[in-house]
Each structure stands twice: as C-alpha cells, then as structure tokens.
Amino acid sequence: MTEADIKTKLTAIFRDVFDDDSIVLRDDMTADDIPEWDSMSHVTLVVATEQTFGIKFRTAEIEEMHDVGDFVRLIGAKVEGKAA
Amino acid sequence: MALANERLDHLKTVKLDRRLRKLFPDEPPKGIPTVPVRLAILSSSTVDHLLPSLRVGALRHGIWLGTQLGDYGQYAQELQDPAAAIHQYRPTCVLFAFDARHMLRGIDVTAGADEAEAWLEATVADLARHWQLGRQQFDCKVIQQTILPVFPTLFGNNEQRLPGSAAALLSRLNQRLRASADAHGIELLAIDEQATQDGLQTWYDPALWHRGKQEVHPNATPVYGDMLGRLLAAYQGRSRKCLVLDLDNTLWGGVIGDDGLTGILIGNGNSVGEAFIEFQSYARALSRRGIILAVCSKNDEKNALEPFEKHPEMVLKRNDIACFVANWSDKASNIREIAQRLNIGLDSLVFVDDNPFEREIVRRELPMVAVPEIPEDPALYSRVVAAAGYFEGVHLTAEDRERTAQYQATLQRNSLAATVTDLPSYLRSLEMRMVWTRFDTIGLQRIVQLVNKTNQFNLTTRRTTTEEVEHIIADPRSLSLQMRLIDRFGDNGIISIIAGSLAGGGGIGADLGGPQAGPGDIVLHTWLMSCRVLGRGVEQAALDLVIAEGKRLQARRLIGVYKPTPKNDMTRRLYAELGFAALEPEGDIERWVLQLDGAEPKPTSIQIIEG
C-alpha cells in the first residue's frame, strides 16, 4: 500500500468521523486544526483506523503521534509489518 | 425500523445518531407510539462514547431517548444536590454505570474472607442506597449496569479460594447484585454476561482504559445500546410476545408433504435432526415462560399437523401451538390472520422461516414484524433468535401492566390499518428469471428424482424411470420442459417439470388422455412444481412455454390431466385457473382442454430465458 493509498483511506475515515466532506489531510495537521477533534473523537478515529487497515496500535505509539504525518507513517509501517 | 436486521458498527452508529439529532433537534419524530425516555447516566469513568449507541439502540427498539450525563464520579453529590444539572433534567430513568476499579476501591488482595464478606455487604448496600435515592428524587426507573470482569485471575481455576482477588470479588459482587436488584425492584444491564458470551476482548481493551478511562470498547457500544433499548422497550410493554414458526426446514428437515412422516429429519440418530430437536426445545422453553407459539406454513393442514400428532420425536406438540395456520396463501396475509386471531399487535410477532423469499415478503408487507435473518444451518437457529433479544422480560408493577395494555390497544388499531398484501409489486422486485430447456442428459438424474419424489404440486403423480426420460430426450415429437428459477436471493434450482405426448401415437403417458384425446392433442402426463415457489406466477409462465412448445409441435389442443391423490389437492384448480375448459371426468380423473389456436402468453413478473 502506497502512502497515497493510505492517505485516501484515512481521508475517508476523517470525513466520516468528523462529518465534514471538505477535510483535506496535510502532514502537519493536528487536533488544533479540526474543532471537533477532541479526546473522544480521537478514540473513534483510532478504532476506525485500526478496523479499516486491520492493524492494532500500541498505547505508546498513540502517545507519540503528534500530527497526521506521524499517523500516516505509523499506519504504513504497521501495514507493511503485517504483509511481511 | 428498517434497521432491524443490520448490525451497526460504532462509527456508523455515531453517524446515524448525528443525522437523527440534526433532523430532530428538539422533539422526537411524530408517530412513535411509545413514551420518550429521558435517561440520566451516572458513571465513574468515561461513558460519553456510549451515548450515540444508547440513543440509536433505543430507537431500534421503538423508543426515543434523550440523554444527560453527570460528571464522572460525582454521582453521589449530584443525586442529592437540587441545584445539580440532573435535577433540572428530570430523568425518567437513571442508569448507574460503574467501572470495575471504582467498585473495588477500599479493598485489596490482602483481604481475608471476613473482610471480603463485609466489603461485599457494604458495597451492595451502598449501591442500593443510590438506587433508592434516585427513585425518591425523580420517581424514575433505575437500571444498574453489572460490573465488567476486567481483572486477570491470580489463583487460576479456583480463584474463589483467594478472597481478596479482584477477579473473585467482582464475580461475587455481580452475583450479589442480582439478588439485590430483585429485592429492590430495579433492573440490571447484564454486560458481564454479554462480555462472557462475546469474549472480554471485544468489550474491554486495557489500552483504551489507560488512554481515556473508557472501560467499554467503542466497538461494543452498539451491543450495549441494544441491550438498554430492549430493557426500555420491555418497560413499555414492547417486547415481542409471539414466535411464529414455519415448518418445513424450520422445525424439521425436509418437506412433510413430499417426504412424508418417515422422510422428514427430526430427532435422534442424525445430526441435522438433532439440531431441529434443539430448536424445538428452545421454542418450547420460550412457551413455558409465556411466549405464545404460532405456526405459519405453506402446506395442506392435514399434512402439517401429522408430525405434531404422530411423530414420536417431535418436542413440540399440537397443544403447544396457540394458533396453527397451514394453507397456500401468502405468508403476510396469514401472519395478519394470526395476529388477529390471537388479538395481539403485529409488532408483537417474531417470524422464523428458513426461506428468504418468505422472510422478504413479510418484511416488506409487515415491517413491524421482526424477521431475523437466520443462517442456513439449523444448529444456529436458537442462538440467532436469542441474540436478537426479542423477548426481553422485566418485572412489571400493576400500574405498568395497565399502561402496557393501553399501548397494545392503540398499536393494534394502527397496525391493522393496512391489510392487503401488495403481491404484484413484491414479485416485480424479485427480478425473477426462469431459465428453461427441454429434457437433457445433464438434467436427467435430477428430473427422475423430482418426478418420483414430488407429491404435493403434482397433477398426475405419474412416476418415471431413467430409461423413460432418456426415451423422451431422444423423441423429437414429445414435449418436455425443465425450468430453473433465479431471483435476487439466488438460484432456486430446477423448480418445475412438464412433459407431454401426442395422443394416438403410442407416446409415453399418452394413455392418460383417455378417450377424449385425439390426433393433434398433446396430453400433459406430467406437470409438477416445487412448493417453495408457489404464488410467484411460475405456473402461468410455464403454461406460456407449454403453449409455445405445443405450437412448435403443430398440435391443436392441450389436454391437462388431474389425478387426485391424498396429497395433491392443492393442484385441483390449476387448469381452471390457467383458462382450460373442463371435459367430462372419467371416474376420479379430471381432464381439461385448451385450444392452442388463439392461446396467447399472459404477462407475469418472470422473464423467460431459453437456457
């Protein structure tokens, strides 16, 4: 799966979770950029992402995620690890 | 209501909830015949993520739910402080949702047996005080969520020997809660049981607890909401009251009308028969706790009753069935009839049928009837019906019972308004295609088998052999049709066989035409159909094919033959209904005639394709 594929899928998840079809993801995007991105929707986001990509995040990994770029890279690494 | 059979995941639930709240921000939609519920949730940890599932779960059970969340861990103060938000909200129901760690505060693993016992007593008493406080303040229903068994064992299989173990304490606490709930007349929301069934990992993820103090996993919230919805619906007398059962391949394996009493699969010695026994036992157990049983079957009543009266392995007996309807009408009409006879609302019924065609017509015509999507394996029937929670029970006060009766009366009036099954539009929606060929060697074995086992929709019950069918295949002057029906549920396989011979040429079965058949007449010595596809216009579509084939063979007339047997009464009127004219009967054999000249195909909902 390429980074572009991941971003396409992740964009769909973001749009679903925040109910906003105008969301376009940028690597430096953080919770400050989306008003509805609070701790509760964050969990929804993580769970939906885990489900969509068939992966599982570790607690520490989620702690270390600071922006969308981190998120995409982490998904990429997990998906690759799963395929290997 | 259309959502009744779909399992929603957490995100879909959140989205649905968002839509609903946008559409109906202030007031519930009109036409919901139940009383809206204002639910206050008093919790010890994060439960915000439950709210969409609670609202959607309630609505799936016909209840409009408003929610109000107290501050975490502040429930004791909030209950007693008249200035707290919960008092402004005036809840009609309070849900206590406490996490395992909160419950276990004040005790640890070093506790001995006496200390553990004292702690249990005190904890149960403390909860009961809160229940009473809630009831006093708001005059409302009280629901206590049981405690999720999130802790690992320390001792192992015999954890009970370590009195201070968290796992052992929670297990004992959940037991005590049951007795206490009954003593105080409150309801439990038994998520401990549900988590045991589903597996704890689907309900609880330690990572989510550490991250946001969410004890219930987001993916489990739809089930949580559904469980609450059942309880709230049950309070208002909206639990289902009657289980309506199909017979063939639902209560036993096989078709009683064709396979006969000794041919159906029920009971010992066969794993499929055992599975049907178990489903019958489940239905019988439900009837012993007050659920009404009814039968709705496409069968001759005499055949349908036979296993109940004569088969030694049947668990269900005739007197277990409050209303027994077996005939050849469409099932939606029969289910209306059952509701009327039992004098209960259609929304009290659950209909179980192995045939997707029947399930779909009932869903379409009677959306208020619950129709579970049951799997093909009868071994799973009970589990699927039970998991849907249709028959949730609650302890009711006398006052509640009156209220329930009032609801029932209104609902019954509403639900009886529409009483005509719109069969034509349903049939059109099925996208039926009938693929036909003349007899061929590929179909040979199946044709012989069908001709020799079909008893009900069989005009002459004339049996055949492989040699005879081979002869028909080779004879260009004979008429033969095998028809397969495909619809949007799938391929029904070969569902009808028709064969005929020209009279006077010594052809197979031509003698059935009797003295009235002459040169240029085709005698239809075999006409049979699977009862599964009854009422779908297959007979008319088949006749159109017979007419076309008759014309191709340059015949003048079709001679239809009806030879009565104890099982084929349902076909007595077939030729009359298809527009044939009656000839003089010969003994009990009836003959019918149709002139081919001028006979035209009639429109049906079935597209005919030569295969």
XYZ file of C-alpha atoms in Angstrom, chain A residues 13 15-19 39-40 42-44 46-48 50-51 56-59 62-63, chain B residues 9-11 14-15 18-19 22 48-50 52 205 207-208 210-212 214 217-219:
44
model
C -12.171 7.978 7.832
C -14.518 12.790 6.875
C -16.730 10.106 8.418
C -15.642 10.705 11.984
C -15.877 14.492 11.834
C -18.848 14.548 9.457
C -10.267 13.088 23.090
C -13.478 11.186 22.431
C -9.775 10.684 18.779
C -10.602 7.245 20.138
C -13.265 6.797 17.468
C -8.110 5.335 16.155
C -10.579 2.459 16.424
C -11.979 3.115 12.945
C -7.482 0.021 13.221
C -10.559 -1.609 11.758
C -3.562 -2.516 16.129
C -1.718 0.424 17.690
C 0.266 0.162 20.886
C -0.501 2.603 23.665
C -0.600 6.614 20.066
C 1.071 8.751 22.703
C -20.574 -0.667 13.967
C -19.574 2.164 16.254
C -18.777 4.734 13.585
C -22.231 7.729 15.608
C -23.103 8.966 12.119
C -25.713 12.667 14.284
C -28.223 12.597 11.418
C -29.846 17.092 13.163
C -19.547 9.818 26.527
C -18.808 7.402 23.735
C -21.796 5.275 24.776
C -24.844 7.680 20.378
C -9.259 -3.018 25.837
C -5.138 0.384 26.293
C -8.369 2.357 25.941
C -5.333 3.779 30.205
C -5.750 6.282 27.408
C -9.114 7.735 28.189
C -13.050 4.095 28.587
C -14.745 -0.666 23.978
C -16.271 1.580 21.280
C -16.942 -1.494 19.155
